Short mmCIF file of C-alpha atoms and ligand atoms in Angstrom, two decimals:
data_model
loop_
_atom_site.label_atom_id
_atom_site.label_comp_id
_atom_site.label_asym_id
_atom_site.label_seq_id
_atom_site.Cartn_x
_atom_site.Cartn_y
_atom_site.Cartn_z
CA MET W 1 24.14 57.00 -5.34
CA ALA W 2 23.86 56.67 -9.12
CA LYS W 3 20.30 57.04 -10.42
CA LYS W 4 20.35 54.14 -12.88
CA THR W 5 22.87 51.76 -14.38
CA PHE W 6 23.11 51.02 -18.09
CA GLY W 7 25.09 48.23 -19.74
CA ILE W 8 26.00 48.89 -23.36
CA ASP W 9 27.38 46.77 -26.20
CA PHE W 10 28.32 49.21 -28.95
CA GLY W 11 28.40 46.65 -31.79
CA THR W 12 29.50 47.65 -35.29
CA SER W 13 26.12 46.67 -36.69
CA THR W 14 23.82 46.89 -33.67
CA ILE W 15 23.91 48.85 -30.40
CA LYS W 16 22.40 46.92 -27.52
CA VAL W 17 21.43 48.61 -24.24
CA TYR W 18 20.50 47.05 -20.88
CA LYS W 19 18.94 49.05 -18.05
CA THR W 20 19.06 47.67 -14.51
CA GLY W 21 15.65 46.56 -13.38
CA ASP W 22 14.21 46.69 -16.91
CA GLY W 23 16.45 44.27 -18.90
CA ILE W 24 17.43 44.78 -22.54
CA ILE W 25 15.65 47.98 -23.57
CA LEU W 26 17.15 48.69 -26.99
CA LEU W 27 18.59 46.96 -30.04
CA GLU W 28 19.26 49.53 -32.73
CA LYS W 29 21.34 49.72 -35.89
CA ASN W 30 24.62 51.56 -35.27
CA ALA W 31 24.12 54.34 -37.83
CA VAL W 32 23.57 58.07 -37.60
CA SER W 33 22.70 60.74 -40.15
CA THR W 34 23.65 64.31 -39.32
CA VAL W 35 23.53 67.75 -40.91
CA GLY W 36 25.95 70.66 -40.68
CA LYS W 37 29.38 71.09 -39.17
CA GLU W 38 27.95 70.84 -35.66
CA LYS W 39 26.72 67.33 -36.60
CA LYS W 40 23.10 67.74 -35.61
CA PRO W 41 21.55 64.27 -35.81
CA VAL W 42 18.45 63.95 -37.99
CA ALA W 43 18.02 60.20 -37.71
CA ILE W 44 19.67 57.25 -35.99
CA GLY W 45 19.47 53.51 -36.15
CA GLU W 46 17.46 51.74 -38.84
CA LYS W 47 16.14 55.07 -40.20
CA ALA W 48 19.67 56.42 -40.65
CA TYR W 49 20.85 53.14 -42.16
CA GLU W 50 17.99 53.34 -44.71
CA MET W 51 19.58 56.61 -45.89
CA TYR W 52 23.02 55.05 -46.27
CA GLU W 53 24.23 55.20 -49.90
CA LYS W 54 21.05 57.15 -50.81
CA ALA W 55 21.21 60.42 -48.84
CA PRO W 56 21.76 63.78 -50.60
CA PRO W 57 25.18 65.44 -50.01
CA SER W 58 23.68 67.77 -47.36
CA ILE W 59 23.02 64.75 -45.11
CA HIS W 60 26.03 62.90 -43.77
CA VAL W 61 25.32 59.23 -42.98
CA CYS W 62 27.92 57.53 -40.81
CA LEU W 63 28.49 54.03 -39.46
CA PRO W 64 30.70 55.20 -36.57
CA LEU W 65 32.44 51.91 -35.65
CA SER W 66 34.66 49.73 -37.75
CA ARG W 67 36.61 46.56 -37.01
CA GLY W 68 35.89 46.82 -33.28
CA VAL W 69 37.12 50.39 -32.77
CA VAL W 70 35.38 53.77 -32.64
CA SER W 71 36.41 55.27 -35.96
CA HIS W 72 34.12 58.36 -35.85
CA LEU W 73 33.90 59.50 -32.23
CA GLU W 74 31.97 62.74 -32.87
CA ASP W 75 29.31 60.92 -34.91
CA MET W 76 29.12 58.19 -32.30
CA THR W 77 28.61 60.77 -29.54
CA ALA W 78 25.92 62.54 -31.60
CA LEU W 79 24.21 59.17 -32.02
CA TRP W 80 24.39 58.46 -28.28
CA ASN W 81 22.94 61.92 -27.46
CA PHE W 82 19.95 61.12 -29.68
CA MET W 83 19.62 57.61 -28.27
CA GLY W 84 19.97 58.87 -24.68
CA LYS W 85 16.97 61.15 -25.25
CA MET W 86 15.01 58.24 -26.73
CA ILE W 87 15.79 56.12 -23.67
CA SER W 88 15.23 58.67 -20.93
CA GLY W 89 12.32 60.58 -22.48
CA LYS W 90 11.76 63.95 -20.86
CA LYS W 91 13.98 63.11 -17.88
CA LYS W 92 17.66 64.05 -18.18
CA MET W 93 20.05 61.14 -18.23
CA SER W 94 22.41 62.60 -15.63
CA ARG W 95 24.13 60.89 -12.67
CA CYS W 96 23.78 57.45 -14.21
CA GLN W 97 26.35 54.69 -14.18
CA PHE W 98 27.54 53.00 -17.38
CA TYR W 99 29.16 49.65 -17.99
CA ILE W 100 30.52 49.46 -21.52
CA ALA W 101 31.66 46.23 -23.19
CA VAL W 102 34.93 46.58 -25.13
CA PRO W 103 36.93 44.08 -27.19
CA ALA W 104 39.81 42.69 -25.08
CA ASP W 105 42.30 42.70 -27.95
CA ILE W 106 42.48 46.44 -28.72
CA THR W 107 44.81 49.11 -27.31
CA GLU W 108 44.09 51.06 -24.10
CA VAL W 109 43.61 54.23 -26.18
CA GLU W 110 41.06 52.43 -28.37
CA LYS W 111 39.28 51.17 -25.23
CA GLN W 112 39.16 54.69 -23.78
CA ALA W 113 37.46 55.94 -26.96
CA TYR W 114 34.42 53.84 -25.94
CA SER W 115 34.19 55.63 -22.59
CA LYS W 116 34.53 58.99 -24.38
CA ILE W 117 31.26 58.26 -26.24
CA ILE W 118 29.57 58.71 -22.87
CA THR W 119 31.83 61.28 -21.21
CA MET W 120 31.74 63.60 -24.26
CA SER W 121 27.96 63.23 -24.57
CA GLU W 122 25.16 65.09 -22.82
CA SER W 123 24.68 62.10 -20.46
CA LYS W 124 26.80 63.60 -17.63
CA PRO W 125 27.59 60.19 -16.11
CA GLN W 126 28.40 59.58 -12.47
CA LYS W 127 30.62 56.64 -13.33
CA VAL W 128 31.84 54.88 -16.48
CA CYS W 129 33.40 51.41 -16.36
CA LEU W 130 34.78 49.24 -19.15
CA ILE W 131 34.35 45.46 -19.13
CA ASP W 132 36.04 43.15 -21.62
CA LYS W 133 33.54 41.62 -24.06
CA PRO W 134 34.66 37.98 -23.59
CA ILE W 135 33.83 38.24 -19.86
CA ALA W 136 30.42 39.74 -20.63
CA ASP W 137 29.87 37.09 -23.31
CA ALA W 138 30.60 34.29 -20.83
CA TYR W 139 28.12 35.65 -18.27
CA GLY W 140 25.56 36.20 -21.04
CA LEU W 141 25.99 32.56 -22.04
CA GLY W 142 25.35 31.59 -18.42
CA LEU W 143 28.83 30.09 -17.92
CA ASP W 144 30.51 29.82 -14.54
CA ILE W 145 33.81 31.41 -15.48
CA GLU W 146 35.05 31.58 -11.89
CA LYS W 147 35.08 27.79 -11.54
CA SER W 148 35.75 26.60 -15.06
CA ARG W 149 39.34 25.93 -16.11
CA GLY W 150 38.73 26.23 -19.82
CA ILE W 151 36.09 28.08 -21.87
CA LEU W 152 36.49 28.96 -25.55
CA ILE W 153 34.09 31.56 -26.95
CA VAL W 154 33.95 32.62 -30.60
CA ASN W 155 31.85 35.76 -31.08
CA LEU W 156 31.16 36.22 -34.79
CA GLY W 157 29.85 39.77 -35.21
CA ALA W 158 29.40 42.18 -38.09
CA ASP W 159 32.93 43.50 -38.51
CA THR W 160 34.92 41.31 -36.15
CA THR W 161 35.31 37.78 -34.84
CA GLU W 162 36.59 37.65 -31.26
CA ILE W 163 38.14 34.32 -30.25
CA SER W 164 38.75 34.09 -26.51
CA ILE W 165 39.89 31.53 -23.97
CA LEU W 166 38.90 32.05 -20.32
CA SER W 167 39.98 30.19 -17.25
CA LEU W 168 39.22 30.64 -13.52
CA GLY W 169 37.63 34.06 -13.92
CA GLY W 170 40.19 35.60 -16.25
CA ILE W 171 40.97 35.93 -19.94
CA VAL W 172 43.89 33.69 -20.91
CA VAL W 173 44.02 34.98 -24.47
CA SER W 174 41.71 36.90 -26.80
CA LYS W 175 42.19 37.66 -30.47
CA LEU W 176 40.12 40.09 -32.50
CA VAL W 177 40.05 38.84 -36.08
CA PRO W 178 39.02 41.52 -38.60
CA TYR W 179 36.28 39.53 -40.37
CA GLY W 180 32.53 39.39 -39.84
CA GLY W 181 29.13 39.36 -41.48
CA ASN W 182 29.66 42.80 -43.08
CA ASP W 183 32.42 41.30 -45.24
CA PHE W 184 29.87 38.83 -46.63
CA ASP W 185 27.45 41.69 -47.40
CA ARG W 186 30.16 43.67 -49.24
CA ALA W 187 31.32 40.58 -51.15
CA ILE W 188 27.73 39.84 -52.25
CA GLN W 189 27.15 43.47 -53.28
CA ASN W 190 30.37 43.48 -55.39
CA TYR W 191 29.57 40.11 -56.95
CA VAL W 192 26.06 41.18 -58.04
CA ARG W 193 27.51 44.38 -59.52
CA LYS W 194 30.24 42.51 -61.45
CA GLU W 195 28.30 39.45 -62.58
CA TYR W 196 24.90 40.98 -63.29
CA ASN W 197 25.67 44.71 -63.79
CA PHE W 198 23.19 45.21 -61.03
CA VAL W 199 23.42 47.67 -58.13
CA ILE W 200 22.00 46.57 -54.78
CA GLY W 201 22.33 48.36 -51.42
CA LEU W 202 24.16 46.85 -48.46
CA LYS W 203 20.84 46.24 -46.74
CA THR W 204 19.65 44.15 -49.69
CA ALA W 205 22.99 42.32 -49.76
CA GLU W 206 22.48 41.53 -46.05
CA GLN W 207 19.01 40.12 -46.79
CA LEU W 208 20.50 37.91 -49.53
CA LYS W 209 23.16 36.74 -47.09
CA ILE W 210 20.69 35.87 -44.34
CA LYS W 211 18.63 33.80 -46.83
CA LEU W 212 21.51 32.12 -48.67
CA VAL W 213 24.72 32.04 -46.65
CA SER W 214 25.80 28.59 -45.57
CA THR W 215 28.98 26.63 -44.95
CA MET W 216 28.08 24.45 -47.93
CA GLU W 217 26.41 24.89 -51.30
CA THR W 218 22.63 24.42 -51.19
CA ASP W 219 19.82 24.66 -53.76
CA GLN W 220 18.37 27.81 -52.17
CA THR W 221 17.78 30.91 -54.30
CA ALA W 222 16.52 34.41 -53.52
CA THR W 223 15.23 37.28 -55.66
CA VAL W 224 15.93 40.92 -54.83
CA VAL W 225 15.25 44.28 -56.44
CA GLY W 226 17.95 46.70 -57.50
CA ARG W 227 19.02 48.87 -60.42
CA ASP W 228 20.24 47.54 -63.75
CA VAL W 229 23.37 49.59 -64.55
CA LEU W 230 23.18 49.09 -68.34
CA LYS W 231 19.48 49.88 -68.69
CA GLY W 232 19.50 52.42 -65.87
CA LEU W 233 16.19 50.93 -64.71
CA PRO W 234 14.99 49.12 -61.61
CA GLY W 235 14.70 45.37 -61.94
CA LYS W 236 14.97 42.01 -60.22
CA VAL W 237 17.82 39.56 -59.94
CA THR W 238 17.83 35.98 -58.63
CA ILE W 239 20.92 34.72 -56.83
CA SER W 240 21.66 31.18 -55.65
CA SER W 241 23.46 29.82 -52.62
CA LYS W 242 25.95 28.17 -55.03
CA GLU W 243 27.06 31.67 -56.10
CA ILE W 244 27.37 32.97 -52.52
CA TYR W 245 29.35 30.05 -51.10
CA PRO W 246 32.64 30.71 -52.97
CA LEU W 247 32.53 34.35 -51.83
CA VAL W 248 32.42 33.48 -48.14
CA LYS W 249 34.08 30.10 -47.67
CA ASP W 250 37.63 31.43 -47.19
CA ILE W 251 36.50 33.43 -44.17
CA PHE W 252 35.03 30.32 -42.52
CA TYR W 253 38.27 28.36 -43.11
CA SER W 254 40.37 31.28 -41.91
CA ILE W 255 38.43 31.56 -38.62
CA ALA W 256 38.65 27.77 -38.11
CA THR W 257 42.45 27.99 -38.61
CA GLN W 258 42.70 30.78 -36.03
CA ILE W 259 40.69 28.73 -33.50
CA LYS W 260 42.89 25.67 -34.13
CA SER W 261 46.14 27.58 -33.74
CA MET W 262 44.91 29.20 -30.51
CA LEU W 263 43.97 25.78 -29.12
CA GLU W 264 47.33 24.30 -30.11
CA ARG W 265 49.10 26.96 -28.04
CA THR W 266 46.86 26.44 -24.99
CA PRO W 267 48.22 24.48 -21.96
CA PRO W 268 46.78 20.94 -21.87
CA GLU W 269 44.90 21.39 -18.56
CA ILE W 270 42.90 24.20 -20.19
CA SER W 271 42.45 22.62 -23.63
CA THR W 272 41.22 19.35 -22.08
CA GLU W 273 38.47 21.27 -20.29
CA ILE W 274 37.61 23.17 -23.50
CA THR W 275 37.25 19.84 -25.32
CA HIS W 276 34.97 18.67 -22.51
CA ASN W 277 32.81 21.87 -22.51
CA GLY W 278 32.76 22.34 -26.29
CA ILE W 279 33.28 25.64 -28.12
CA PHE W 280 30.64 28.35 -27.53
CA LEU W 281 29.50 30.40 -30.52
CA ALA W 282 27.93 33.85 -30.11
CA GLY W 283 27.31 36.95 -32.26
CA GLY W 284 24.80 37.35 -35.11
CA THR W 285 27.03 35.72 -37.74
CA SER W 286 26.96 32.49 -35.70
CA PHE W 287 23.41 32.05 -37.14
CA THR W 288 25.07 31.12 -40.47
CA SER W 289 23.59 27.80 -41.55
CA GLY W 290 25.92 24.85 -40.88
CA LEU W 291 28.60 26.88 -39.06
CA ASP W 292 28.49 24.83 -35.85
CA GLN W 293 29.01 21.57 -37.72
CA PHE W 294 31.71 23.14 -39.90
CA PHE W 295 33.78 24.28 -36.88
CA ALA W 296 33.16 20.97 -35.11
CA ASN W 297 34.60 19.10 -38.13
CA GLU W 298 37.52 21.49 -38.68
CA VAL W 299 38.60 21.90 -35.06
CA ASN W 300 37.46 18.48 -33.89
CA VAL W 301 35.69 19.86 -30.81
CA ARG W 302 31.94 19.87 -30.11
CA VAL W 303 30.23 23.25 -30.71
CA ASN W 304 27.46 24.90 -28.64
CA THR W 305 25.13 27.48 -30.18
CA THR W 306 22.42 29.76 -28.79
CA THR W 307 19.33 31.39 -30.28
CA SER W 308 20.15 34.62 -28.40
CA ALA W 309 23.61 34.88 -29.98
CA GLN W 310 23.33 38.60 -30.79
CA LYS W 311 22.44 39.47 -27.20
CA THR W 312 24.94 37.47 -25.14
CA VAL W 313 27.35 40.39 -24.59
CA VAL W 314 24.63 42.83 -23.52
CA ALA W 315 22.89 40.16 -21.42
CA GLY W 316 26.21 39.48 -19.66
CA ILE W 317 27.00 43.13 -19.08
CA GLY W 318 23.43 43.51 -17.82
CA TYR W 319 23.91 40.59 -15.42
CA LEU W 320 27.10 42.19 -14.10
CA SER W 321 25.38 45.56 -13.72
CA GLU W 322 22.76 43.83 -11.54
CA HIS W 323 25.56 42.29 -9.44
CA PRO W 324 27.88 45.22 -8.66
CA LYS W 325 30.16 43.22 -6.34
CA LEU W 326 30.84 40.70 -9.09
CA ALA W 327 31.14 43.49 -11.68
CA ALA W 328 33.80 45.20 -9.52
CA LYS W 329 36.11 42.22 -10.20
CA TYR W 330 36.08 42.89 -13.93
CA ALA W 331 35.11 46.53 -14.38
CA VAL W 332 37.84 49.04 -15.10
CA PRO W 333 36.56 52.40 -13.84
CA LEU W 334 37.41 55.54 -15.72
CA GLU W 335 39.70 57.76 -13.65
N1 ATP F 401 20.35 34.61 -39.64
C1 ATP F 401 21.53 35.19 -39.89
N2 ATP F 401 22.43 34.58 -40.69
C2 ATP F 401 23.63 35.13 -40.95
N3 ATP F 401 24.03 36.32 -40.44
C3 ATP F 401 23.18 36.97 -39.62
C4 ATP F 401 21.90 36.45 -39.30
N4 ATP F 401 21.28 37.33 -38.46
C5 ATP F 401 22.12 38.35 -38.27
N5 ATP F 401 23.27 38.15 -38.94
C6 ATP F 401 24.44 39.03 -39.05
O1 ATP F 401 24.97 39.24 -37.74
C7 ATP F 401 25.69 40.48 -37.74
C8 ATP F 401 25.29 41.26 -36.53
O2 ATP F 401 25.64 40.52 -35.39
P1 ATP F 401 26.04 41.24 -34.03
O3 ATP F 401 24.92 42.08 -33.54
O4 ATP F 401 26.55 40.18 -33.12
O5 ATP F 401 27.23 42.19 -34.54
P2 ATP F 401 27.83 43.46 -33.82
O6 ATP F 401 27.93 43.18 -32.36
O7 ATP F 401 27.04 44.65 -34.18
O8 ATP F 401 29.26 43.55 -34.52
P3 ATP F 401 30.74 43.47 -33.91
O9 ATP F 401 30.69 42.55 -32.73
O10 ATP F 401 31.59 42.94 -35.02
O11 ATP F 401 31.10 44.87 -33.53
C9 ATP F 401 25.32 41.22 -39.02
O12 ATP F 401 26.38 41.12 -39.96
C10 ATP F 401 24.08 40.45 -39.49
O13 ATP F 401 23.91 40.52 -40.90
MG1 MG F 402 29.39 42.28 -31.19
#
């Protein structure tokens, strides 16, 4: 029998880990800094992310996932080795079972890359299974997907937005749209550089976003520190919500259009039930102020939100790992 079961959501921005019996045990930034050709990790998570854009050339800082796929497998495996040691302490993490959440709308080869993070690592797993994220999301949201004829989930993450329709225990359609909160951060960073000749890091841009991003212009402002390019000195800059809104609004409209077009192509017996249940938002970017009302107006369907939006996938994969018989319906075991 496997020693322990872990459920993992390798998000672009945040890795979330569930351990059976213990619940969610880890939420950590998906970043790793390594040295040398053998990629020896020196820091992971928030500490590694702090080094991003600042580290000397001898330290390689990597954000190993992009747009929902594993773009740097070796770095990702190095990160997991480090994380595995953090989780298991002195005990070796061998003979464990892993459920990994993967986007539904990526190729089989891209899905297998997620299982390789574990199989290529020092974890020596007994079993690795992949579960589509929309299924995990639905269980994490506490939805009865076996009985319901129509559920629409929009998971707005850091690098992706996954729009999925589920019915009677299966995925009818799922689309991975390549936009997320990271695009807002990059847009804000570029804007501050162009408009103010001011350099801010991505972490600072993210803080500005969290304070100011909204689906409408507001009177909010925020002050951050950075480096004045012309003077070459550190300084402060104040940005307003009115400046941020034009940078991000097209993404909101684009996602609303994708939801509408998916609904238009859905058979009426499913779309009627979706209208009745309302749309479910998940993912950290769903915390954007006014987003629920914006989608409700654009798509003309009620919208449900949750305060645990960043954890729904890992909570769902955790639920399934606690219910192996149910998990067996959805889990694709690695041969
Ligand atoms: N209050 C907030 N307002 C707006 N955005 C937020 C807020 N809190 C977190 N975010 C954003 O949510 C994103 C992280 O969400 P989440 O953990 O769901 O992404 P992920 O799972 O790592 O990414 P992906 O699913 O795209 O791989 C980040 O871009 C973060 O800046
Ligand atoms: Mg995610």
